[in-house]
Amino acid sequence: DPGGGVRDRMWFCEFTATDDTGTSYKMGYNGAGTPQIQAGPFELAPQPPAEVRWLDVRPGPGRPAVRADLTALRRTTGYQAR
């Protein structure tokens, strides 16, 4: 929304995430902002279970993955997925 309002979720066709059990997830973005500044959460579908230890996020086919260690988040913040 050019006016900065909230818009519908956008799914990223090329981005994927895979967890430590081999489950794959779609990635999306649901936020607001201007063409210069965007703010809002990235979302995964389906939502990963709380016991997932890590996610490999890949920005497209043939691209290297970046691993997000979810156990570190829980150790440092006490965060628990719902």
PDB file of N, CA, C and O in Angstrom:
ATOM      1  N   ASP A   1       0.843  -1.174   0.000  1.00  0.00           N
ATOM      2  CA  ASP A   1       0.000   0.000   0.000  1.00  0.00           C
ATOM      3  C   ASP A   1       0.891   1.241   0.000  1.00  0.00           C
ATOM      4  O   ASP A   1       1.616   1.461   0.969  1.00  0.00           O
ATOM      5  N   PRO A   2       0.875   2.051  -1.046  1.00  0.00           N
ATOM      6  CA  PRO A   2       1.716   3.245  -1.102  1.00  0.00           C
ATOM      7  C   PRO A   2       1.446   4.229   0.026  1.00  0.00           C
ATOM      8  O   PRO A   2       2.291   5.013   0.393  1.00  0.00           O
ATOM      9  N   GLY A   3       0.256   4.187   0.605  1.00  0.00           N
ATOM     10  CA  GLY A   3      -0.073   5.096   1.695  1.00  0.00           C
ATOM     11  C   GLY A   3       0.416   4.624   3.044  1.00  0.00           C
ATOM     12  O   GLY A   3       0.235   5.291   4.050  1.00  0.00           O
ATOM     13  N   GLY A   4       1.038   3.465   3.114  1.00  0.00           N
ATOM     14  CA  GLY A   4       1.587   2.971   4.366  1.00  0.00           C
ATOM     15  C   GLY A   4       0.655   2.070   5.150  1.00  0.00           C
ATOM     16  O   GLY A   4       0.969   1.685   6.263  1.00  0.00           O
ATOM     17  N   GLY A   5      -0.483   1.705   4.588  1.00  0.00           N
ATOM     18  CA  GLY A   5      -1.414   0.835   5.296  1.00  0.00           C
ATOM     19  C   GLY A   5      -1.014  -0.625   5.226  1.00  0.00           C
ATOM     20  O   GLY A   5      -0.126  -1.017   4.489  1.00  0.00           O
ATOM     21  N   VAL A   6      -1.672  -1.433   6.028  1.00  0.00           N
ATOM     22  CA  VAL A   6      -1.422  -2.872   6.036  1.00  0.00           C
ATOM     23  C   VAL A   6      -1.974  -3.486   4.762  1.00  0.00           C
ATOM     24  O   VAL A   6      -3.019  -3.090   4.275  1.00  0.00           O
ATOM     25  N   ARG A   7      -1.280  -4.451   4.230  1.00  0.00           N
ATOM     26  CA  ARG A   7      -1.738  -5.103   3.002  1.00  0.00           C
ATOM     27  C   ARG A   7      -1.863  -6.606   3.239  1.00  0.00           C
ATOM     28  O   ARG A   7      -1.473  -7.116   4.278  1.00  0.00           O
ATOM     29  N   ASP A   8      -2.399  -7.289   2.235  1.00  0.00           N
ATOM     30  CA  ASP A   8      -2.516  -8.737   2.313  1.00  0.00           C
ATOM     31  C   ASP A   8      -1.138  -9.380   2.308  1.00  0.00           C
ATOM     32  O   ASP A   8      -0.180  -8.829   1.776  1.00  0.00           O
ATOM     33  N   ARG A   9      -1.069 -10.562   2.890  1.00  0.00           N
ATOM     34  CA  ARG A   9       0.187 -11.321   2.937  1.00  0.00           C
ATOM     35  C   ARG A   9       0.713 -11.547   1.532  1.00  0.00           C
ATOM     36  O   ARG A   9      -0.016 -11.848   0.608  1.00  0.00           O
ATOM     37  N   MET A  10       2.026 -11.393   1.369  1.00  0.00           N
ATOM     38  CA  MET A  10       2.696 -11.691   0.112  1.00  0.00           C
ATOM     39  C   MET A  10       3.528 -12.952   0.325  1.00  0.00           C
ATOM     40  O   MET A  10       4.344 -13.005   1.242  1.00  0.00           O
ATOM     41  N   TRP A  11       3.316 -13.955  -0.494  1.00  0.00           N
ATOM     42  CA  TRP A  11       4.113 -15.183  -0.413  1.00  0.00           C
ATOM     43  C   TRP A  11       5.292 -15.062  -1.356  1.00  0.00           C
ATOM     44  O   TRP A  11       5.165 -14.583  -2.475  1.00  0.00           O
ATOM     45  N   PHE A  12       6.451 -15.471  -0.899  1.00  0.00           N
ATOM     46  CA  PHE A  12       7.664 -15.443  -1.713  1.00  0.00           C
ATOM     47  C   PHE A  12       7.788 -16.770  -2.439  1.00  0.00           C
ATOM     48  O   PHE A  12       7.959 -17.815  -1.805  1.00  0.00           O
ATOM     49  N   CYS A  13       7.710 -16.742  -3.737  1.00  0.00           N
ATOM     50  CA  CYS A  13       7.755 -17.973  -4.534  1.00  0.00           C
ATOM     51  C   CYS A  13       9.105 -18.666  -4.453  1.00  0.00           C
ATOM     52  O   CYS A  13       9.179 -19.881  -4.439  1.00  0.00           O
ATOM     53  N   GLU A  14      10.177 -17.908  -4.417  1.00  0.00           N
ATOM     54  CA  GLU A  14      11.515 -18.486  -4.457  1.00  0.00           C
ATOM     55  C   GLU A  14      12.058 -18.864  -3.080  1.00  0.00           C
ATOM     56  O   GLU A  14      12.891 -19.742  -2.960  1.00  0.00           O
ATOM     57  N   PHE A  15      11.631 -18.162  -2.036  1.00  0.00           N
ATOM     58  CA  PHE A  15      12.152 -18.425  -0.697  1.00  0.00           C
ATOM     59  C   PHE A  15      11.508 -19.675  -0.110  1.00  0.00           C
ATOM     60  O   PHE A  15      10.299 -19.856  -0.211  1.00  0.00           O
ATOM     61  N   THR A  16      12.321 -20.510   0.519  1.00  0.00           N
ATOM     62  CA  THR A  16      11.803 -21.683   1.219  1.00  0.00           C
ATOM     63  C   THR A  16      12.525 -21.817   2.549  1.00  0.00           C
ATOM     64  O   THR A  16      13.604 -21.261   2.739  1.00  0.00           O
ATOM     65  N   ALA A  17      11.926 -22.556   3.448  1.00  0.00           N
ATOM     66  CA  ALA A  17      12.556 -22.883   4.723  1.00  0.00           C
ATOM     67  C   ALA A  17      12.325 -24.369   4.966  1.00  0.00           C
ATOM     68  O   ALA A  17      11.266 -24.901   4.656  1.00  0.00           O
ATOM     69  N   THR A  18      13.338 -25.033   5.513  1.00  0.00           N
ATOM     70  CA  THR A  18      13.261 -26.449   5.855  1.00  0.00           C
ATOM     71  C   THR A  18      13.788 -26.610   7.272  1.00  0.00           C
ATOM     72  O   THR A  18      14.832 -26.045   7.614  1.00  0.00           O
ATOM     73  N   ASP A  19      13.066 -27.367   8.113  1.00  0.00           N
ATOM     74  CA  ASP A  19      13.500 -27.532   9.504  1.00  0.00           C
ATOM     75  C   ASP A  19      14.355 -28.777   9.689  1.00  0.00           C
ATOM     76  O   ASP A  19      14.640 -29.502   8.734  1.00  0.00           O
ATOM     77  N   ASP A  20      14.763 -29.008  10.940  1.00  0.00           N
ATOM     78  CA  ASP A  20      15.648 -30.122  11.261  1.00  0.00           C
ATOM     79  C   ASP A  20      15.005 -31.492  11.073  1.00  0.00           C
ATOM     80  O   ASP A  20      15.707 -32.500  11.060  1.00  0.00           O
ATOM     81  N   THR A  21      13.694 -31.556  10.871  1.00  0.00           N
ATOM     82  CA  THR A  21      13.032 -32.839  10.609  1.00  0.00           C
ATOM     83  C   THR A  21      12.794 -33.061   9.122  1.00  0.00           C
ATOM     84  O   THR A  21      12.264 -34.084   8.726  1.00  0.00           O
ATOM     85  N   GLY A  22      13.150 -32.055   8.289  1.00  0.00           N
ATOM     86  CA  GLY A  22      12.948 -32.164   6.853  1.00  0.00           C
ATOM     87  C   GLY A  22      11.635 -31.574   6.359  1.00  0.00           C
ATOM     88  O   GLY A  22      11.347 -31.620   5.166  1.00  0.00           O
ATOM     89  N   THR A  23      10.847 -30.993   7.254  1.00  0.00           N
ATOM     90  CA  THR A  23       9.588 -30.373   6.860  1.00  0.00           C
ATOM     91  C   THR A  23       9.860 -29.052   6.150  1.00  0.00           C
ATOM     92  O   THR A  23      10.691 -28.261   6.603  1.00  0.00           O
ATOM     93  N   SER A  24       9.168 -28.807   5.040  1.00  0.00           N
ATOM     94  CA  SER A  24       9.336 -27.568   4.267  1.00  0.00           C
ATOM     95  C   SER A  24       8.207 -26.599   4.561  1.00  0.00           C
ATOM     96  O   SER A  24       7.076 -27.000   4.840  1.00  0.00           O
ATOM     97  N   TYR A  25       8.519 -25.310   4.455  1.00  0.00           N
ATOM     98  CA  TYR A  25       7.570 -24.247   4.745  1.00  0.00           C
ATOM     99  C   TYR A  25       7.593 -23.199   3.641  1.00  0.00           C
ATOM    100  O   TYR A  25       8.642 -22.918   3.074  1.00  0.00           O
ATOM    101  N   LYS A  26       6.430 -22.599   3.377  1.00  0.00           N
ATOM    102  CA  LYS A  26       6.352 -21.425   2.519  1.00  0.00           C
ATOM    103  C   LYS A  26       6.713 -20.225   3.378  1.00  0.00           C
ATOM    104  O   LYS A  26       6.454 -20.210   4.582  1.00  0.00           O
ATOM    105  N   MET A  27       7.286 -19.205   2.741  1.00  0.00           N
ATOM    106  CA  MET A  27       7.612 -17.978   3.460  1.00  0.00           C
ATOM    107  C   MET A  27       6.797 -16.833   2.899  1.00  0.00           C
ATOM    108  O   MET A  27       6.611 -16.734   1.690  1.00  0.00           O
ATOM    109  N   GLY A  28       6.330 -15.973   3.790  1.00  0.00           N
ATOM    110  CA  GLY A  28       5.559 -14.819   3.377  1.00  0.00           C
ATOM    111  C   GLY A  28       5.872 -13.615   4.230  1.00  0.00           C
ATOM    112  O   GLY A  28       6.605 -13.689   5.216  1.00  0.00           O
ATOM    113  N   TYR A  29       5.304 -12.499   3.842  1.00  0.00           N
ATOM    114  CA  TYR A  29       5.491 -11.236   4.541  1.00  0.00           C
ATOM    115  C   TYR A  29       4.126 -10.577   4.682  1.00  0.00           C
ATOM    116  O   TYR A  29       3.342 -10.551   3.733  1.00  0.00           O
ATOM    117  N   ASN A  30       3.853 -10.060   5.863  1.00  0.00           N
ATOM    118  CA  ASN A  30       2.588  -9.387   6.107  1.00  0.00           C
ATOM    119  C   ASN A  30       2.897  -8.138   6.911  1.00  0.00           C
ATOM    120  O   ASN A  30       3.094  -8.195   8.109  1.00  0.00           O
ATOM    121  N   GLY A  31       2.982  -7.019   6.243  1.00  0.00           N
ATOM    122  CA  GLY A  31       3.349  -5.802   6.944  1.00  0.00           C
ATOM    123  C   GLY A  31       2.829  -4.572   6.250  1.00  0.00           C
ATOM    124  O   GLY A  31       1.935  -4.633   5.417  1.00  0.00           O
ATOM    125  N   ALA A  32       3.425  -3.476   6.595  1.00  0.00           N
ATOM    126  CA  ALA A  32       3.007  -2.188   6.059  1.00  0.00           C
ATOM    127  C   ALA A  32       4.239  -1.324   5.876  1.00  0.00           C
ATOM    128  O   ALA A  32       5.321  -1.668   6.305  1.00  0.00           O
ATOM    129  N   GLY A  33       4.040  -0.210   5.240  1.00  0.00           N
ATOM    130  CA  GLY A  33       5.141   0.719   5.082  1.00  0.00           C
ATOM    131  C   GLY A  33       4.989   1.552   3.841  1.00  0.00           C
ATOM    132  O   GLY A  33       3.917   1.664   3.255  1.00  0.00           O
ATOM    133  N   THR A  34       6.092   2.129   3.460  1.00  0.00           N
ATOM    134  CA  THR A  34       6.161   2.966   2.272  1.00  0.00           C
ATOM    135  C   THR A  34       7.075   2.264   1.283  1.00  0.00           C
ATOM    136  O   THR A  34       7.728   1.281   1.638  1.00  0.00           O
ATOM    137  N   PRO A  35       7.182   2.749   0.063  1.00  0.00           N
ATOM    138  CA  PRO A  35       8.126   2.115  -0.870  1.00  0.00           C
ATOM    139  C   PRO A  35       9.568   2.117  -0.357  1.00  0.00           C
ATOM    140  O   PRO A  35      10.352   1.250  -0.698  1.00  0.00           O
ATOM    141  N   GLN A  36       9.926   3.066   0.504  1.00  0.00           N
ATOM    142  CA  GLN A  36      11.288   3.146   1.024  1.00  0.00           C
ATOM    143  C   GLN A  36      11.500   2.320   2.289  1.00  0.00           C
ATOM    144  O   GLN A  36      12.591   1.802   2.528  1.00  0.00           O
ATOM    145  N   ILE A  37      10.493   2.210   3.129  1.00  0.00           N
ATOM    146  CA  ILE A  37      10.636   1.528   4.417  1.00  0.00           C
ATOM    147  C   ILE A  37       9.482   0.549   4.601  1.00  0.00           C
ATOM    148  O   ILE A  37       8.319   0.924   4.488  1.00  0.00           O
ATOM    149  N   GLN A  38       9.818  -0.688   4.886  1.00  0.00           N
ATOM    150  CA  GLN A  38       8.824  -1.725   5.148  1.00  0.00           C
ATOM    151  C   GLN A  38       9.030  -2.258   6.559  1.00  0.00           C
ATOM    152  O   GLN A  38      10.162  -2.387   7.013  1.00  0.00           O
ATOM    153  N   ALA A  39       7.955  -2.594   7.224  1.00  0.00           N
ATOM    154  CA  ALA A  39       8.039  -3.162   8.564  1.00  0.00           C
ATOM    155  C   ALA A  39       6.959  -4.223   8.712  1.00  0.00           C
ATOM    156  O   ALA A  39       5.849  -4.046   8.232  1.00  0.00           O
ATOM    157  N   GLY A  40       7.308  -5.294   9.359  1.00  0.00           N
ATOM    158  CA  GLY A  40       6.338  -6.353   9.593  1.00  0.00           C
ATOM    159  C   GLY A  40       7.027  -7.697   9.690  1.00  0.00           C
ATOM    160  O   GLY A  40       8.196  -7.830   9.372  1.00  0.00           O
ATOM    161  N   PRO A  41       6.302  -8.699  10.125  1.00  0.00           N
ATOM    162  CA  PRO A  41       6.900 -10.013  10.344  1.00  0.00           C
ATOM    163  C   PRO A  41       6.968 -10.853   9.068  1.00  0.00           C
ATOM    164  O   PRO A  41       6.119 -10.748   8.187  1.00  0.00           O
ATOM    165  N   PHE A  42       7.997 -11.683   9.012  1.00  0.00           N
ATOM    166  CA  PHE A  42       8.019 -12.766   8.038  1.00  0.00           C
ATOM    167  C   PHE A  42       7.220 -13.898   8.647  1.00  0.00           C
ATOM    168  O   PHE A  42       7.230 -14.093   9.862  1.00  0.00           O
ATOM    169  N   GLU A  43       6.508 -14.649   7.817  1.00  0.00           N
ATOM    170  CA  GLU A  43       5.670 -15.733   8.312  1.00  0.00           C
ATOM    171  C   GLU A  43       6.005 -17.022   7.593  1.00  0.00           C
ATOM    172  O   GLU A  43       6.444 -17.009   6.445  1.00  0.00           O
ATOM    173  N   LEU A  44       5.796 -18.126   8.290  1.00  0.00           N
ATOM    174  CA  LEU A  44       5.976 -19.456   7.720  1.00  0.00           C
ATOM    175  C   LEU A  44       4.639 -20.172   7.722  1.00  0.00           C
ATOM    176  O   LEU A  44       3.851 -20.021   8.652  1.00  0.00           O
ATOM    177  N   ALA A  45       4.392 -20.950   6.686  1.00  0.00           N
ATOM    178  CA  ALA A  45       3.166 -21.754   6.630  1.00  0.00           C
ATOM    179  C   ALA A  45       3.542 -23.146   6.152  1.00  0.00           C
ATOM    180  O   ALA A  45       4.228 -23.271   5.142  1.00  0.00           O
ATOM    181  N   PRO A  46       3.120 -24.161   6.883  1.00  0.00           N
ATOM    182  CA  PRO A  46       2.426 -24.085   8.176  1.00  0.00           C
ATOM    183  C   PRO A  46       3.381 -23.566   9.254  1.00  0.00           C
ATOM    184  O   PRO A  46       4.591 -23.501   9.045  1.00  0.00           O
ATOM    185  N   GLN A  47       2.830 -23.197  10.414  1.00  0.00           N
ATOM    186  CA  GLN A  47       3.665 -22.736  11.521  1.00  0.00           C
ATOM    187  C   GLN A  47       4.477 -23.907  12.055  1.00  0.00           C
ATOM    188  O   GLN A  47       3.929 -24.965  12.340  1.00  0.00           O
ATOM    189  N   PRO A  48       5.800 -23.743  12.205  1.00  0.00           N
ATOM    190  CA  PRO A  48       6.621 -24.840  12.726  1.00  0.00           C
ATOM    191  C   PRO A  48       6.251 -25.172  14.172  1.00  0.00           C
ATOM    192  O   PRO A  48       5.881 -24.282  14.938  1.00  0.00           O
ATOM    193  N   PRO A  49       6.374 -26.438  14.550  1.00  0.00           N
ATOM    194  CA  PRO A  49       6.111 -26.804  15.946  1.00  0.00           C
ATOM    195  C   PRO A  49       7.180 -26.220  16.870  1.00  0.00           C
ATOM    196  O   PRO A  49       8.290 -25.903  16.438  1.00  0.00           O
ATOM    197  N   ALA A  50       6.847 -26.082  18.141  1.00  0.00           N
ATOM    198  CA  ALA A  50       7.735 -25.458  19.122  1.00  0.00           C
ATOM    199  C   ALA A  50       9.070 -26.182  19.269  1.00  0.00           C
ATOM    200  O   ALA A  50      10.070 -25.572  19.610  1.00  0.00           O
ATOM    201  N   GLU A  51       9.092 -27.485  19.002  1.00  0.00           N
ATOM    202  CA  GLU A  51      10.329 -28.246  19.220  1.00  0.00           C
ATOM    203  C   GLU A  51      11.328 -28.187  18.061  1.00  0.00           C
ATOM    204  O   GLU A  51      12.407 -28.766  18.142  1.00  0.00           O
ATOM    205  N   VAL A  52      11.023 -27.457  17.005  1.00  0.00           N
ATOM    206  CA  VAL A  52      11.961 -27.318  15.885  1.00  0.00           C
ATOM    207  C   VAL A  52      13.238 -26.653  16.398  1.00  0.00           C
ATOM    208  O   VAL A  52      13.192 -25.658  17.112  1.00  0.00           O
ATOM    209  N   ARG A  53      14.389 -27.228  16.025  1.00  0.00           N
ATOM    210  CA  ARG A  53      15.682 -26.717  16.512  1.00  0.00           C
ATOM    211  C   ARG A  53      16.294 -25.675  15.594  1.00  0.00           C
ATOM    212  O   ARG A  53      16.973 -24.776  16.055  1.00  0.00           O
ATOM    213  N   TRP A  54      16.101 -25.830  14.290  1.00  0.00           N
ATOM    214  CA  TRP A  54      16.657 -24.864  13.339  1.00  0.00           C
ATOM    215  C   TRP A  54      15.861 -24.848  12.049  1.00  0.00           C
ATOM    216  O   TRP A  54      15.110 -25.769  11.774  1.00  0.00           O
ATOM    217  N   LEU A  55      16.042 -23.778  11.302  1.00  0.00           N
ATOM    218  CA  LEU A  55      15.454 -23.636   9.968  1.00  0.00           C
ATOM    219  C   LEU A  55      16.565 -23.263   8.998  1.00  0.00           C
ATOM    220  O   LEU A  55      17.376 -22.386   9.291  1.00  0.00           O
ATOM    221  N   ASP A  56      16.605 -23.932   7.856  1.00  0.00           N
ATOM    222  CA  ASP A  56      17.466 -23.520   6.756  1.00  0.00           C
ATOM    223  C   ASP A  56      16.615 -22.697   5.805  1.00  0.00           C
ATOM    224  O   ASP A  56      15.639 -23.202   5.246  1.00  0.00           O
ATOM    225  N   VAL A  57      16.964 -21.430   5.647  1.00  0.00           N
ATOM    226  CA  VAL A  57      16.231 -20.514   4.769  1.00  0.00           C
ATOM    227  C   VAL A  57      17.027 -20.373   3.479  1.00  0.00           C
ATOM    228  O   VAL A  57      18.212 -20.033   3.509  1.00  0.00           O
ATOM    229  N   ARG A  58      16.380 -20.653   2.372  1.00  0.00           N
ATOM    230  CA  ARG A  58      17.039 -20.618   1.058  1.00  0.00           C
ATOM    231  C   ARG A  58      16.339 -19.567   0.199  1.00  0.00           C
ATOM    232  O   ARG A  58      15.138 -19.630  -0.019  1.00  0.00           O
ATOM    233  N   PRO A  59      17.110 -18.578  -0.324  1.00  0.00           N
ATOM    234  CA  PRO A  59      16.502 -17.503  -1.108  1.00  0.00           C
ATOM    235  C   PRO A  59      16.207 -17.854  -2.560  1.00  0.00           C
ATOM    236  O   PRO A  59      15.818 -16.981  -3.328  1.00  0.00           O
ATOM    237  N   GLY A  60      16.337 -19.098  -2.933  1.00  0.00           N
ATOM    238  CA  GLY A  60      16.009 -19.498  -4.297  1.00  0.00           C
ATOM    239  C   GLY A  60      16.718 -20.782  -4.668  1.00  0.00           C
ATOM    240  O   GLY A  60      17.668 -21.192  -4.000  1.00  0.00           O
ATOM    241  N   PRO A  61      16.268 -21.436  -5.718  1.00  0.00           N
ATOM    242  CA  PRO A  61      16.883 -22.687  -6.160  1.00  0.00           C
ATOM    243  C   PRO A  61      18.364 -22.494  -6.463  1.00  0.00           C
ATOM    244  O   PRO A  61      18.762 -21.512  -7.088  1.00  0.00           O
ATOM    245  N   GLY A  62      19.181 -23.416  -5.969  1.00  0.00           N
ATOM    246  CA  GLY A  62      20.611 -23.363  -6.224  1.00  0.00           C
ATOM    247  C   GLY A  62      21.372 -22.356  -5.383  1.00  0.00           C
ATOM    248  O   GLY A  62      22.583 -22.234  -5.506  1.00  0.00           O
ATOM    249  N   ARG A  63      20.669 -21.622  -4.525  1.00  0.00           N
ATOM    250  CA  ARG A  63      21.321 -20.628  -3.661  1.00  0.00           C
ATOM    251  C   ARG A  63      21.645 -21.269  -2.323  1.00  0.00           C
ATOM    252  O   ARG A  63      20.914 -22.138  -1.851  1.00  0.00           O
ATOM    253  N   PRO A  64      22.727 -20.850  -1.663  1.00  0.00           N
ATOM    254  CA  PRO A  64      23.068 -21.422  -0.360  1.00  0.00           C
ATOM    255  C   PRO A  64      22.048 -21.032   0.713  1.00  0.00           C
ATOM    256  O   PRO A  64      21.504 -19.926   0.684  1.00  0.00           O
ATOM    257  N   ALA A  65      21.826 -21.950   1.619  1.00  0.00           N
ATOM    258  CA  ALA A  65      20.884 -21.709   2.713  1.00  0.00           C
ATOM    259  C   ALA A  65      21.577 -20.976   3.857  1.00  0.00           C
ATOM    260  O   ALA A  65      22.788 -21.089   4.051  1.00  0.00           O
ATOM    261  N   VAL A  66      20.780 -20.248   4.620  1.00  0.00           N
ATOM    262  CA  VAL A  66      21.223 -19.621   5.860  1.00  0.00           C
ATOM    263  C   VAL A  66      20.488 -20.326   6.986  1.00  0.00           C
ATOM    264  O   VAL A  66      19.266 -20.447   6.950  1.00  0.00           O
ATOM    265  N   ARG A  67      21.224 -20.817   7.974  1.00  0.00           N
ATOM    266  CA  ARG A  67      20.601 -21.554   9.076  1.00  0.00           C
ATOM    267  C   ARG A  67      20.248 -20.614  10.222  1.00  0.00           C
ATOM    268  O   ARG A  67      21.084 -19.872  10.715  1.00  0.00           O
ATOM    269  N   ALA A  68      19.003 -20.675  10.649  1.00  0.00           N
ATOM    270  CA  ALA A  68      18.526 -19.926  11.811  1.00  0.00           C
ATOM    271  C   ALA A  68      18.418 -20.903  12.978  1.00  0.00           C
ATOM    272  O   ALA A  68      17.607 -21.828  12.940  1.00  0.00           O
ATOM    273  N   ASP A  69      19.246 -20.713  13.996  1.00  0.00           N
ATOM    274  CA  ASP A  69      19.260 -21.575  15.178  1.00  0.00           C
ATOM    275  C   ASP A  69      18.172 -21.120  16.134  1.00  0.00           C
ATOM    276  O   ASP A  69      18.279 -20.073  16.767  1.00  0.00           O
ATOM    277  N   LEU A  70      17.093 -21.871  16.224  1.00  0.00           N
ATOM    278  CA  LEU A  70      15.963 -21.493  17.072  1.00  0.00           C
ATOM    279  C   LEU A  70      16.186 -21.848  18.534  1.00  0.00           C
ATOM    280  O   LEU A  70      15.552 -21.270  19.410  1.00  0.00           O
ATOM    281  N   THR A  71      17.103 -22.771  18.814  1.00  0.00           N
ATOM    282  CA  THR A  71      17.390 -23.105  20.215  1.00  0.00           C
ATOM    283  C   THR A  71      18.102 -21.950  20.897  1.00  0.00           C
ATOM    284  O   THR A  71      17.892 -21.702  22.079  1.00  0.00           O
ATOM    285  N   ALA A  72      18.947 -21.225  20.168  1.00  0.00           N
ATOM    286  CA  ALA A  72      19.631 -20.067  20.742  1.00  0.00           C
ATOM    287  C   ALA A  72      18.618 -19.006  21.150  1.00  0.00           C
ATOM    288  O   ALA A  72      18.746 -18.385  22.204  1.00  0.00           O
ATOM    289  N   LEU A  73      17.598 -18.797  20.338  1.00  0.00           N
ATOM    290  CA  LEU A  73      16.540 -17.841  20.663  1.00  0.00           C
ATOM    291  C   LEU A  73      15.840 -18.241  21.959  1.00  0.00           C
ATOM    292  O   LEU A  73      15.613 -17.415  22.830  1.00  0.00           O
ATOM    293  N   ARG A  74      15.528 -19.521  22.106  1.00  0.00           N
ATOM    294  CA  ARG A  74      14.849 -19.976  23.325  1.00  0.00           C
ATOM    295  C   ARG A  74      15.754 -19.852  24.549  1.00  0.00           C
ATOM    296  O   ARG A  74      15.302 -19.488  25.625  1.00  0.00           O
ATOM    297  N   ARG A  75      17.059 -20.150  24.391  1.00  0.00           N
ATOM    298  CA  ARG A  75      17.985 -20.064  25.528  1.00  0.00           C
ATOM    299  C   ARG A  75      18.161 -18.633  26.000  1.00  0.00           C
ATOM    300  O   ARG A  75      18.248 -18.383  27.200  1.00  0.00           O
ATOM    301  N   THR A  76      18.253 -17.681  25.076  1.00  0.00           N
ATOM    302  CA  THR A  76      18.554 -16.305  25.461  1.00  0.00           C
ATOM    303  C   THR A  76      17.327 -15.493  25.840  1.00  0.00           C
ATOM    304  O   THR A  76      17.438 -14.549  26.598  1.00  0.00           O
ATOM    305  N   THR A  77      16.166 -15.843  25.312  1.00  0.00           N
ATOM    306  CA  THR A  77      14.973 -15.027  25.571  1.00  0.00           C
ATOM    307  C   THR A  77      13.870 -15.764  26.313  1.00  0.00           C
ATOM    308  O   THR A  77      12.933 -15.141  26.786  1.00  0.00           O
ATOM    309  N   GLY A  78      13.958 -17.094  26.365  1.00  0.00           N
ATOM    310  CA  GLY A  78      12.876 -17.868  26.941  1.00  0.00           C
ATOM    311  C   GLY A  78      11.681 -18.015  26.018  1.00  0.00           C
ATOM    312  O   GLY A  78      10.631 -18.487  26.414  1.00  0.00           O
ATOM    313  N   TYR A  79      11.843 -17.583  24.754  1.00  0.00           N
ATOM    314  CA  TYR A  79      10.744 -17.630  23.777  1.00  0.00           C
ATOM    315  C   TYR A  79      10.240 -19.060  23.568  1.00  0.00           C
ATOM    316  O   TYR A  79      11.014 -19.997  23.460  1.00  0.00           O
ATOM    317  N   GLN A  80       8.937 -19.208  23.511  1.00  0.00           N
ATOM    318  CA  GLN A  80       8.288 -20.477  23.185  1.00  0.00           C
ATOM    319  C   GLN A  80       7.269 -20.230  22.101  1.00  0.00           C
ATOM    320  O   GLN A  80       6.410 -19.367  22.239  1.00  0.00           O
ATOM    321  N   ALA A  81       7.399 -20.953  20.988  1.00  0.00           N
ATOM    322  CA  ALA A  81       6.425 -20.825  19.891  1.00  0.00           C
ATOM    323  C   ALA A  81       5.055 -21.283  20.378  1.00  0.00           C
ATOM    324  O   ALA A  81       4.948 -22.136  21.243  1.00  0.00           O
ATOM    325  N   ARG A  82       4.033 -20.692  19.783  1.00  0.00           N
ATOM    326  CA  ARG A  82       2.665 -21.102  20.134  1.00  0.00           C
ATOM    327  C   ARG A  82       2.165 -22.161  19.217  1.00  0.00           C
ATOM    328  O   ARG A  82       2.503 -22.356  18.153  1.00  0.00           O
TER     329      ARG A  82
END
